[in-house]
Short mmCIF file of C-alpha atoms in Angstrom, two decimals:
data_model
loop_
_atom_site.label_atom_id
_atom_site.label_comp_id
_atom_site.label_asym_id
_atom_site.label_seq_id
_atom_site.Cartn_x
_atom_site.Cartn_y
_atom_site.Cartn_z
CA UNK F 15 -26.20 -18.80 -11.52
CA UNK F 16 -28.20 -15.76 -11.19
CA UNK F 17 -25.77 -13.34 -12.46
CA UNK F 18 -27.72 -10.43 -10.83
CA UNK F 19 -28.08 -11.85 -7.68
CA UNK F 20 -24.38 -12.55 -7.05
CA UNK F 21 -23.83 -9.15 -7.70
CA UNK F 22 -26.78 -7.18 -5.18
CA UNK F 23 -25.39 -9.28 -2.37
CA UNK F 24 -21.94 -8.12 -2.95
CA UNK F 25 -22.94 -4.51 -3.40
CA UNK F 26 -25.47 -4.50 -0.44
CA UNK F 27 -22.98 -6.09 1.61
CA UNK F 28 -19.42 -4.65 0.93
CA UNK F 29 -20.03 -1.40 -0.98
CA UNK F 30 -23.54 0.38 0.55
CA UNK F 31 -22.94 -0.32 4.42
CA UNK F 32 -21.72 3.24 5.00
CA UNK F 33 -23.70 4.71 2.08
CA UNK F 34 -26.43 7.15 2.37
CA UNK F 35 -28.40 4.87 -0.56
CA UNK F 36 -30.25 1.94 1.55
CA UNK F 37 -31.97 0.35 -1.68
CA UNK F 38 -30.91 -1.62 -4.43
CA UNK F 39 -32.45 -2.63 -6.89
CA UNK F 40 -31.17 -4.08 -10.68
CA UNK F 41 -31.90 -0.55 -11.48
CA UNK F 42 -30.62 1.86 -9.41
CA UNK F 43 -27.48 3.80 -10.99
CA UNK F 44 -24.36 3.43 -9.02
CA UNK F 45 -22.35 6.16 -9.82
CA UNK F 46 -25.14 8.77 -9.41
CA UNK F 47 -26.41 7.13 -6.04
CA UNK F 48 -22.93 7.38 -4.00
CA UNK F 49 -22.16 3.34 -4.29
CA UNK F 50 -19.43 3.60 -6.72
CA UNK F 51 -16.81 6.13 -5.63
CA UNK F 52 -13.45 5.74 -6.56
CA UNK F 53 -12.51 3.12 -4.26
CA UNK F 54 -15.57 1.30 -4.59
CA UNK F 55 -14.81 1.25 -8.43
CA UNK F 56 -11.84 -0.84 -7.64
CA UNK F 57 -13.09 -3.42 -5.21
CA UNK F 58 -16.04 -3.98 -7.39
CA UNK F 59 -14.03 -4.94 -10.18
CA UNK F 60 -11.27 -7.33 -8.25
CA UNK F 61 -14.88 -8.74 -6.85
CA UNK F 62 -16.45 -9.38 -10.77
CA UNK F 63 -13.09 -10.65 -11.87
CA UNK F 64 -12.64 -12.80 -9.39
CA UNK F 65 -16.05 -14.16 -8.56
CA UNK F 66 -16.58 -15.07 -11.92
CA UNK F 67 -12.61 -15.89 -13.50
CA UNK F 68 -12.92 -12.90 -16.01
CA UNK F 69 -10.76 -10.32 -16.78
CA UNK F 70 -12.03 -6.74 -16.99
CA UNK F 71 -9.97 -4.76 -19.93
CA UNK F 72 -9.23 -1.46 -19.06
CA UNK F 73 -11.43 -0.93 -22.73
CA UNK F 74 -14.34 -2.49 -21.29
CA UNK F 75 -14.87 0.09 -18.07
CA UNK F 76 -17.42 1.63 -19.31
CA UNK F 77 -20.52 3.91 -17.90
CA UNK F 78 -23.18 1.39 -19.76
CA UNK F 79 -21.46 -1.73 -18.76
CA UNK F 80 -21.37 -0.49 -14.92
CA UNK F 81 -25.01 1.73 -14.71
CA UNK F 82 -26.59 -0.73 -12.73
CA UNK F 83 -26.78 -3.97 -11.36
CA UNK F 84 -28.92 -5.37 -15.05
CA UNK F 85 -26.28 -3.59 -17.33
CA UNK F 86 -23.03 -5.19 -14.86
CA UNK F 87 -24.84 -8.41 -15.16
CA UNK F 88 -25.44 -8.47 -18.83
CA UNK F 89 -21.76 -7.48 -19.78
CA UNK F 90 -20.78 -10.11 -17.19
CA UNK F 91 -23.22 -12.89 -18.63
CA UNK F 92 -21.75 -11.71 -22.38
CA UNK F 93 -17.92 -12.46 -21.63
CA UNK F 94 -18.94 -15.78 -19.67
CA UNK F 95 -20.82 -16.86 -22.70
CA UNK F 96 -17.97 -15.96 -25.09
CA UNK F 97 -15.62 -17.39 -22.95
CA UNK F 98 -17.34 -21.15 -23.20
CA UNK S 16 17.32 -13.34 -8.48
CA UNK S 17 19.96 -10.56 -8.98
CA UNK S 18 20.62 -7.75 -6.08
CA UNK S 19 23.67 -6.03 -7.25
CA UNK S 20 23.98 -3.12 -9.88
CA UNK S 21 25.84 -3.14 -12.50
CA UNK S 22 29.54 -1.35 -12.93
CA UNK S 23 27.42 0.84 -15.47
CA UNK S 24 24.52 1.69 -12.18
CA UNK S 25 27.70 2.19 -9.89
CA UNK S 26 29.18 4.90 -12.33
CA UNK S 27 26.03 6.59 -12.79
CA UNK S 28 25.58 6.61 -9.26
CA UNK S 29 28.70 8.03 -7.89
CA UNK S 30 28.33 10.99 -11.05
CA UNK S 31 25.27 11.84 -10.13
CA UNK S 32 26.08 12.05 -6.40
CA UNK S 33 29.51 14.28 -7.34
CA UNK S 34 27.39 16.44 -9.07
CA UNK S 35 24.88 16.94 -6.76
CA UNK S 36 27.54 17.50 -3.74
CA UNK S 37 29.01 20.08 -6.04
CA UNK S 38 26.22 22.28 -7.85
CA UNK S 39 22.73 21.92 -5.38
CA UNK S 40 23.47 22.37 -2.21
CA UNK S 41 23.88 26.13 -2.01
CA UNK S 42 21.60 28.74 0.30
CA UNK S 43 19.47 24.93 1.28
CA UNK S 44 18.09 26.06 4.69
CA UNK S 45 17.37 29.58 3.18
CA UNK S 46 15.17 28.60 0.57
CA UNK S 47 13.29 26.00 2.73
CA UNK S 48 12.95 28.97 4.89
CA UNK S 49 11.65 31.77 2.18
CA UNK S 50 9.59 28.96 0.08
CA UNK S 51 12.42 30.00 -2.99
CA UNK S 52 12.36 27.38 -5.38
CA UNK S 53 16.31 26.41 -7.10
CA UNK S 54 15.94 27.66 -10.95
CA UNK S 55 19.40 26.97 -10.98
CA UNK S 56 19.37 23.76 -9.55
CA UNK S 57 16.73 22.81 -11.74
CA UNK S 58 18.58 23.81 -14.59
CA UNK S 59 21.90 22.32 -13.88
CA UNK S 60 19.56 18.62 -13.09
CA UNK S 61 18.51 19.45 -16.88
CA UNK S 62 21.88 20.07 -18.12
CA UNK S 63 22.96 16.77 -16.53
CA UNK S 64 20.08 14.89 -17.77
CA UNK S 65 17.61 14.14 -15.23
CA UNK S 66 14.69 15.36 -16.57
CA UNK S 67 14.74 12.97 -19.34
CA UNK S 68 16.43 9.98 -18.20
CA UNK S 69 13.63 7.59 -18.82
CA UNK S 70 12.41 9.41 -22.32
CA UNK S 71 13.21 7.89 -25.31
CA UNK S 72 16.14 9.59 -27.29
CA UNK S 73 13.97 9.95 -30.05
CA UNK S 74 12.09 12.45 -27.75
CA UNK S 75 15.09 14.26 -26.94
CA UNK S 76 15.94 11.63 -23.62
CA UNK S 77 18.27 9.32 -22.61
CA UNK S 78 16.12 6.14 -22.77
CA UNK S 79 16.91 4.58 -19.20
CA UNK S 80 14.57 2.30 -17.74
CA UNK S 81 13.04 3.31 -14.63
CA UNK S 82 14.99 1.06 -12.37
CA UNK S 83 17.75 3.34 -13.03
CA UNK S 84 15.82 6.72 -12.84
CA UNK S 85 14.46 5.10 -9.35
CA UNK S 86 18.54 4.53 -8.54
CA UNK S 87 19.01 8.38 -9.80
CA UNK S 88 16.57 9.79 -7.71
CA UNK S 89 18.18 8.02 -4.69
CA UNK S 90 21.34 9.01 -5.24
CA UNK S 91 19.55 12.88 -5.83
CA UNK S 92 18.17 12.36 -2.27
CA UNK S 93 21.54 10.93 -1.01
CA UNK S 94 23.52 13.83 -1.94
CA UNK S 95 21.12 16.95 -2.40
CA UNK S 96 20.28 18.07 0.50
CA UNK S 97 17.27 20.18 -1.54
CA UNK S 98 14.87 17.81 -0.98
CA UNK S 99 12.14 20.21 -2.53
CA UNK S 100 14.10 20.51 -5.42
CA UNK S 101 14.28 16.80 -5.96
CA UNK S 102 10.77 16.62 -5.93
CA UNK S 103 10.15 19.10 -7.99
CA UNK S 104 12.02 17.47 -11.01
CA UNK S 105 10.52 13.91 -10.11
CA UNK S 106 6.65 14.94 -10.20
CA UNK S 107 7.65 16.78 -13.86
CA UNK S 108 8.86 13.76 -14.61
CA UNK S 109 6.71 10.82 -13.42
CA UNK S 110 3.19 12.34 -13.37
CA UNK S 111 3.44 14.64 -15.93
CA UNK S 112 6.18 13.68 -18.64
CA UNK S 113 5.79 9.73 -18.21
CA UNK S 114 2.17 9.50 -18.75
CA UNK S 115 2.03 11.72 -21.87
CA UNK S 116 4.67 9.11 -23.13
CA UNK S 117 2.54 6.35 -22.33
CA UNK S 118 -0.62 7.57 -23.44
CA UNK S 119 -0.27 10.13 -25.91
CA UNK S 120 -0.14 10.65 -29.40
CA UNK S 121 2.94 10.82 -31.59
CA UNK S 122 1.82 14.16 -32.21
CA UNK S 123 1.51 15.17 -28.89
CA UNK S 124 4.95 13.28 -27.47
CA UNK S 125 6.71 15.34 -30.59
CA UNK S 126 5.87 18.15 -29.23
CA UNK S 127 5.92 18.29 -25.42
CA UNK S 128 8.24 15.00 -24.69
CA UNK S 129 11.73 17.34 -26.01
CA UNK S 130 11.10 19.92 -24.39
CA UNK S 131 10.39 18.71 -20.89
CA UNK S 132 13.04 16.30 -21.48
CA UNK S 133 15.18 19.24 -21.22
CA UNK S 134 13.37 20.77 -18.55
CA UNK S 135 12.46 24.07 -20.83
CA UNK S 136 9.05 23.04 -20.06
CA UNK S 137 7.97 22.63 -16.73
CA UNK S 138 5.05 19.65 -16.18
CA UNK S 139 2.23 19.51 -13.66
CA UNK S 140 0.01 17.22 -12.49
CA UNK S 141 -3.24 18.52 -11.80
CA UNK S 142 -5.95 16.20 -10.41
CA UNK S 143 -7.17 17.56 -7.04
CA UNK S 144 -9.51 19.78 -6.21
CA UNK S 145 -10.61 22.01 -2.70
CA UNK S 146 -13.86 19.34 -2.49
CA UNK S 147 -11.58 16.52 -3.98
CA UNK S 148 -8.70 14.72 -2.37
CA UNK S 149 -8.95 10.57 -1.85
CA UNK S 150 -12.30 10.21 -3.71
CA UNK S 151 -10.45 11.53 -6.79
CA UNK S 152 -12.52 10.61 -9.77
CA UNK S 153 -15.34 12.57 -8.31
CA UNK S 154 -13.79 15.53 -8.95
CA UNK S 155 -15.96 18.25 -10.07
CA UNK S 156 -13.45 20.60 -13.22
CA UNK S 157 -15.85 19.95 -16.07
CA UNK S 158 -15.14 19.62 -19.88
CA UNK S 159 -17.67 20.17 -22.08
CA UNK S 160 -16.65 19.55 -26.35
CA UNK S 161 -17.70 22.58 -28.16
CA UNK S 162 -16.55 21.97 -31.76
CA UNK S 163 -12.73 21.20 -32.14
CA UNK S 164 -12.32 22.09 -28.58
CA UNK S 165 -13.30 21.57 -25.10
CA UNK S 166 -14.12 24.33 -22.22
CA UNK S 167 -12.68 23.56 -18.89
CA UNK S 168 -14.33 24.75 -15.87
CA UNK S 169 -12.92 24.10 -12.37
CA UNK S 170 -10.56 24.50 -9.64
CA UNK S 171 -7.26 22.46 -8.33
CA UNK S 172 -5.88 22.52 -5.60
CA UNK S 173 -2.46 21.11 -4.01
CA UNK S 174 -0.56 21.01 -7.31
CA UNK S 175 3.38 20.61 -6.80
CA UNK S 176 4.99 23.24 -9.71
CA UNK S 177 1.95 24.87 -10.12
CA UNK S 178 2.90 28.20 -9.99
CA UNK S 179 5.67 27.72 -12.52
CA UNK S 180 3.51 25.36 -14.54
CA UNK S 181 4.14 25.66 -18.34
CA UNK S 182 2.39 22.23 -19.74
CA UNK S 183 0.03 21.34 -16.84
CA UNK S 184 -1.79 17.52 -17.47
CA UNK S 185 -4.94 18.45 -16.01
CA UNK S 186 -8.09 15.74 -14.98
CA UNK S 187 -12.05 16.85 -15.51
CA UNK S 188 -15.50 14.80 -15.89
CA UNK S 189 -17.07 14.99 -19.57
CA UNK S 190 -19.87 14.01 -17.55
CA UNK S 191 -20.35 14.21 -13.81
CA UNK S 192 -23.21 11.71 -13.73
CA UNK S 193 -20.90 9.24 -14.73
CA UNK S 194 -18.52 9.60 -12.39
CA UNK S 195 -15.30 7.50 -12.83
CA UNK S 196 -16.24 6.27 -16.40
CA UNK S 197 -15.84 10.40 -17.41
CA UNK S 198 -12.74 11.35 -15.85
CA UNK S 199 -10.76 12.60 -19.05
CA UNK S 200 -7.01 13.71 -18.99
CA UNK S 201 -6.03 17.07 -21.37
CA UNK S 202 -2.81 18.93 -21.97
CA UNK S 203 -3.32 22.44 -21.41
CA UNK S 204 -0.59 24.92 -22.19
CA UNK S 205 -0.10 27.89 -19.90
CA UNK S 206 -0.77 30.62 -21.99
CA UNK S 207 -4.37 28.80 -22.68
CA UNK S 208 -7.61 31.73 -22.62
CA UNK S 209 -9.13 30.93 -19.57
CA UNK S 210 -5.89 29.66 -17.30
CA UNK S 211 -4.47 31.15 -14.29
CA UNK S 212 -2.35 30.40 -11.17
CA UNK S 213 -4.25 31.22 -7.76
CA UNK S 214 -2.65 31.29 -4.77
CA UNK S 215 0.86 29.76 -3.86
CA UNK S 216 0.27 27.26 -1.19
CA UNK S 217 2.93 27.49 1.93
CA UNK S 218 3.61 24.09 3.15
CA UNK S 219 5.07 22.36 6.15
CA UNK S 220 7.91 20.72 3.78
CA UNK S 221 9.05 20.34 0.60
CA UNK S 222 9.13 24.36 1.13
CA UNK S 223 11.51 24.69 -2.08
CA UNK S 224 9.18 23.11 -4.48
CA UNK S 225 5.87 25.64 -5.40
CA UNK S 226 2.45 24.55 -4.92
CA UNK S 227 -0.34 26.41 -6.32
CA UNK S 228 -4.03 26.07 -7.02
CA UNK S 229 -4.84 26.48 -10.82
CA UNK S 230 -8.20 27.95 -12.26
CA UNK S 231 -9.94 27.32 -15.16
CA UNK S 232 -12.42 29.47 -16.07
CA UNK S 233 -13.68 28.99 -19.26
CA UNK S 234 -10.68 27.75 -20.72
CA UNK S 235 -10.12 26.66 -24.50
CA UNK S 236 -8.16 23.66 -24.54
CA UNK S 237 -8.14 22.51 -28.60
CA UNK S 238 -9.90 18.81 -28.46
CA UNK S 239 -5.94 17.61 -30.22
CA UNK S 240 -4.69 18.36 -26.56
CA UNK S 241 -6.70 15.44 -24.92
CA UNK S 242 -4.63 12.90 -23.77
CA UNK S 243 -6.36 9.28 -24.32
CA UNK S 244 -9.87 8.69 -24.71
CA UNK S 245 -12.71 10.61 -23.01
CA UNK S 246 -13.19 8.14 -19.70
CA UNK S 247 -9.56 7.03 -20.07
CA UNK S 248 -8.53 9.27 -17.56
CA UNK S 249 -9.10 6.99 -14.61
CA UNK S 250 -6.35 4.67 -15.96
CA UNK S 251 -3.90 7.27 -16.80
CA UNK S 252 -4.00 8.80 -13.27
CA UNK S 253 -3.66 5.05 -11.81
CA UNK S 254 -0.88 4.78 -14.39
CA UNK S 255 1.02 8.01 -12.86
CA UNK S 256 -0.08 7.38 -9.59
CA UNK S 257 2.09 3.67 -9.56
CA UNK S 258 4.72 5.58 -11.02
CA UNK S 259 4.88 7.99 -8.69
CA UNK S 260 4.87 5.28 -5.84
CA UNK S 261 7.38 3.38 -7.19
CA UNK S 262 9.63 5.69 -8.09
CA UNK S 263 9.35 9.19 -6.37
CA UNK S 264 10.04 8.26 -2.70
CA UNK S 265 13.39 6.54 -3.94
CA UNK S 266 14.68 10.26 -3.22
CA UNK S 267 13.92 9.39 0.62
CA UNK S 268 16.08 6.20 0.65
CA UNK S 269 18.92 8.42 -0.43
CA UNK S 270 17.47 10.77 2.27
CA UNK S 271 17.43 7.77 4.95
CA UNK S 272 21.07 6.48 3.85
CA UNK S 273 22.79 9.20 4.55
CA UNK S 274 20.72 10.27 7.97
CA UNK S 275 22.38 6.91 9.09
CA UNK S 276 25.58 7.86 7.49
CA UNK S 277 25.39 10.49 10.07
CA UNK S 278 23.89 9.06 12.89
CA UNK S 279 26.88 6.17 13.05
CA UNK S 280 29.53 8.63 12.72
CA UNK S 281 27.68 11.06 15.55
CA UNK S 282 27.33 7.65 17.51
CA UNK S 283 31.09 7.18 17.04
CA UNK S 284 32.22 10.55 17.96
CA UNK S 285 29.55 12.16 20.51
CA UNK S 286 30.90 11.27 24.25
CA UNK S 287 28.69 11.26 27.12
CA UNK S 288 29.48 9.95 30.61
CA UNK S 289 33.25 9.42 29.72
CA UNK S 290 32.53 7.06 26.38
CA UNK S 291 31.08 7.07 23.03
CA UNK S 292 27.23 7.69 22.74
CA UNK S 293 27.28 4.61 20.42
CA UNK S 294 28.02 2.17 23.32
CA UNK S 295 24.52 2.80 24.90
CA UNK S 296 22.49 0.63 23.85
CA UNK S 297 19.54 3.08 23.27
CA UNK S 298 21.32 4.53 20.37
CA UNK S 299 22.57 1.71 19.36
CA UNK S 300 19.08 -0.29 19.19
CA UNK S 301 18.20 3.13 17.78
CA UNK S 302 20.72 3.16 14.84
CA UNK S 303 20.17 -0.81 14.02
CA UNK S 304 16.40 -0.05 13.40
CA UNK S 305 17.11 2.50 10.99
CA UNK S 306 19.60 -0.03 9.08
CA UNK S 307 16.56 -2.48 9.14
CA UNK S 308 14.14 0.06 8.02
CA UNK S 309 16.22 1.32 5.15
CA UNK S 310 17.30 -1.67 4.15
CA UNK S 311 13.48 -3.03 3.87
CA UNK S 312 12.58 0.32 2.29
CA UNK S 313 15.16 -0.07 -0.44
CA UNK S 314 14.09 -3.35 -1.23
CA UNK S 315 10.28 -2.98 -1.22
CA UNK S 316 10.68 0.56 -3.36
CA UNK S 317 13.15 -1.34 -6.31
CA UNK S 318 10.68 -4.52 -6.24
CA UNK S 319 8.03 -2.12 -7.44
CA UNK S 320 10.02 0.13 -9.32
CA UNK S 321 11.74 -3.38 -11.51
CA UNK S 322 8.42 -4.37 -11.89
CA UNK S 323 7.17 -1.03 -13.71
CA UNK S 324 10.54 -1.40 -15.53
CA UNK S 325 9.25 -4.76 -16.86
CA UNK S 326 5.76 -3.07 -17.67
CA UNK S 327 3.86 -5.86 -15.37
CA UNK S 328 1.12 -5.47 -12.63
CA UNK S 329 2.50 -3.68 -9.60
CA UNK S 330 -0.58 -1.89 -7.64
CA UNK S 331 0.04 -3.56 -4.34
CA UNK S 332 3.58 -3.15 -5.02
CA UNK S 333 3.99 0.33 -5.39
CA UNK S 334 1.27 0.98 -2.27
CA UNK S 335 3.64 -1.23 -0.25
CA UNK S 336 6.49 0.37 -1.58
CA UNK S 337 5.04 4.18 -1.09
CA UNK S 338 3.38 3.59 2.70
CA UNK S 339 7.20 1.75 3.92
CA UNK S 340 9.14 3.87 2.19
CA UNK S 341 7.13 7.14 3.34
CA UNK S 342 6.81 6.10 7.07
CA UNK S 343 10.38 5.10 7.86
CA UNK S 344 11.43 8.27 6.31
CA UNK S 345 9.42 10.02 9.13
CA UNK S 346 10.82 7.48 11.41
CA UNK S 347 14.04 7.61 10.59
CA UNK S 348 14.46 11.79 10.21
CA UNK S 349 12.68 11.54 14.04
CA UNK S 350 15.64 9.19 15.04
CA UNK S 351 18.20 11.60 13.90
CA UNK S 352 17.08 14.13 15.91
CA UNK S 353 17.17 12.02 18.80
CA UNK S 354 20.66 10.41 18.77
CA UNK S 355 21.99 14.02 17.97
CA UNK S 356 20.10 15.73 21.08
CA UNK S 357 19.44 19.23 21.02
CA UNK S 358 21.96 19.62 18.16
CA UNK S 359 19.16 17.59 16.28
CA UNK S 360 16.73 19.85 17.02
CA UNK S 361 18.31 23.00 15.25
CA UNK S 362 18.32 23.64 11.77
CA UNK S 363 21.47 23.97 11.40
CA UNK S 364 21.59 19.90 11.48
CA UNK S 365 19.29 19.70 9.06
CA UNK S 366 17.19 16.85 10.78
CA UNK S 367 13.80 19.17 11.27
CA UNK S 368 13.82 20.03 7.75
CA UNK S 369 13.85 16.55 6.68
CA UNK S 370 10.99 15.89 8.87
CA UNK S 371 9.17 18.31 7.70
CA UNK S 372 9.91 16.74 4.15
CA UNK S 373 9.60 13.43 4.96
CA UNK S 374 5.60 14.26 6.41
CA UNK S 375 4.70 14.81 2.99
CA UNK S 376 5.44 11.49 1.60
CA UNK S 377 2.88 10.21 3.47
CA UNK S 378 -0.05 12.28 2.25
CA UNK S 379 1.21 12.51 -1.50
CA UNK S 380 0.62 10.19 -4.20
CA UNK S 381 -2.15 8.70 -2.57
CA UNK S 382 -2.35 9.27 1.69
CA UNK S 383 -1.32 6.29 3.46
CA UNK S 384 -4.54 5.23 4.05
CA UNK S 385 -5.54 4.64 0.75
CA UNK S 386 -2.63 2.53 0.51
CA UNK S 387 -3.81 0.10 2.91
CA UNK S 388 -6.98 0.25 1.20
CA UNK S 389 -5.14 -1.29 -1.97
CA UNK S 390 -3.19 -3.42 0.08
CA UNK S 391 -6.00 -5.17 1.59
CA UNK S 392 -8.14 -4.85 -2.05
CA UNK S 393 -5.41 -7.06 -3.31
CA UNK S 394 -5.87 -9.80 -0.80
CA UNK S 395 -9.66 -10.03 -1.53
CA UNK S 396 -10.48 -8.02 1.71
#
């Protein structure tokens, strides 16, 4: 599973269609861009924990693990691979 | 599944309505009118121990669970007619006392917790801002560590006891590029440099209970007065914010029961075209949907409210609780100035002003909207 992947097509699809940011790329920072408001906080992490059976701890939502698309997928990857 | 309270609930419940029948209801439509908030009601509810029912009596409370500061609160609303008043005490309380239990240090609970328990201190929550209202973590108050303390720059906006404010738990970004991950929570004390009360805000309801904007402009808050972690503030403010959903509008069910106390006993008495108004059937209808309403209100507001009690999950809860509960209120005050006619729409009936009140449940603690935004988030939508 490309860990990455999974997560542009949920951004680009559910969290940018309203957003003044039309790119995005595994590097583009989502707070600073407009994609990750509030709101967009929350889906995004029902969306992680349930598209991949993980639980985010309230300890774990952090700025690096969320920057962008590579760091989201890299915390993501690390609690799947603890988790087998 | 259990849906009866206990003798112990029942007592507490017919006390606290006694009391407030006998010692808040003075001068009501006069302060709604001149925006006066109660000092004395406010201290009497301290005296009696409402202010820190749910605080542990280590910290100078009573240690009730909030199930029965939810069953309080409605019996407040029942029998106060102050609604301002009522919601005065219950935003000290759940956004301001209950989170610096949950969150803070011992240090920090010594020294605040007592004193708002007894209501000598007055709490404030403090998140919003002129630019910031829904979108709340991208609010723009700054904090910026200098040493052993932090400078707070920024302005809110909206804040319920702000003008009277003496421990005011107050939300700013360490770091505005980060956006949610920076929100941070701090205690600042009223007589910090830098603080100061702006304008009073006059409202539509809820006239009786102040609202202010706060400044800070430069102000030295010592870095011991942060509550939780820099970035925890996001989860502290959700913490208050289900809280506040599940157990502020409880007040309104109290509100709603005895609007249909009224509107039966109107119904009963009221005579048009040679018989009781009750006997048309559009009052009638009228009066059964406000039975249904409350009764749905009441049981959606102490599903959420048990659950907090419990300490489990209860987002979706508390947004279904807080959009029902907040709506029929409107509904229902709007019905009770129907079935009572024109006398409904004087203040001497009272109706209006609960209207007036009842509009502000549904922008508070979240608007409405956002609450069908968490709704929906919950089912995967």
């Amino acid at each position: 599973m490309d860990t990455r992947a999974v997560l542009r097509e949920y951004i680009q699809l559910e969290l940018m269609f309203d957003s003044a940011q039309k790119q995005l790329s595994d590097d583009t920072p989502l707070v600073s861009s407009g994609i990750l408001d509030s709101t967009n906080l929350l889906r995004l992490i029902a969306f992680v924990e349930e598209r991949f059976g993980l639980t985010v701890r309230d300890d774990e939502l952090e700025f690096d693990n969320f920057r962008d698309v590579s760091s989201l997928a890299a915390f993501i990857d690390r609690k799947l691979s603890r988790a087998t | 599944m259990e849906f009866s309270w206990s003798d112990e609930h029942l007592s507490l419940r017919r006390s606290v309505i006694e009391f407030a029948r006998a010692e808040l209801n003075d001068s009501v439509r006069e302060r709604d009118r001149d925006s006066v908030f109660s000092w004395n009601g406010w201290r009497k509810c301290a005296d009696f121990g409402i202010h820190g029912l749910p605080i542990p009596t280590e910290y100078g409370g009573l240690g009730r669970d909030l199930l029965t500061t939810a069953l309080v609160l409605e019996s407040l609303g029942y029998a106060c007619h102050d609604r301002g008043l009522v919601f005065s005490i219950g935003a000290h309380l759940l956004s301001c006392a209950m989170p610096l239990l949950a969150f803070g240090t011992e240090e920090q609970k010594r020294r605040y917790l007592p004193r708002l328990s007894t209501g000598q201190t007055v709490g404030v929550h403090a998140i919003t801002e002129p630019e910031v209202g829904s979108d709340a973590f991208s609010l723009r108050t700054t904090a910026v560590r200098n040493g052993d303390r932090y400078v707070l720059n920024g302005r809110k906006t909206f804040i319920t006891n702000g003008s009277i404010a003496d421990l005011i738990l107050v939300f700013a970004t360490t770091a505005r590029a980060a956006g949610p991950f920076a929100v941070t929570a701090f205690l600042v004390e009223k007589g910090a440099p830098g603080f100061s009360v702006g304008s009073s805000i006059e409202k539509m309801g809820l006239r009786s209970s102040p609202m202010a904007e706060l400044v800070f402009d430069d102000c030295e808050v010592p870095a011991a007065n942060r509550l939780g972690r820099e970035g925890q503030g996001r989860i502290i403010f959700s913490h208050s914010m289900e809280l506040e959903r599940s157990c502020l509008l409880a007040a309104d069910i109290g509100v709603m029961q005895r609007q249909l106390e009224q509107c039966v006993a109107y119904a009963k008495q009221r005579k048009q075209f040679g018989r009781p108004i009750g006997q048309f059937q559009s009052v009638s209808n009228r009066i059964a949907e406000m039975q249904l309403r409350l009764e749905a209100a009441r049981l959606l507001l102490y599903k959420a409210a048990w659950l907090k009690s419990r300490n489990l999950p209860a987002a979706a809860e508390a947004a279904m609780a807080k959009l029902f509960v907040s709506e029929a209120s409107v509904q229902s005050s709007l019905d009770a100035i129907r079935i009572h006619g024109g006398n409904g729409y004087t203040t001497e009936f009272e109706f209006e002003r609960q209207l007036r009140d009842a509009v502000g449940g549904t922008i508070y603690s979240g608007t409405n909207d956002i609450q069908k935004l968490i709704i929906a988030r919950s089912l995967g939508l």
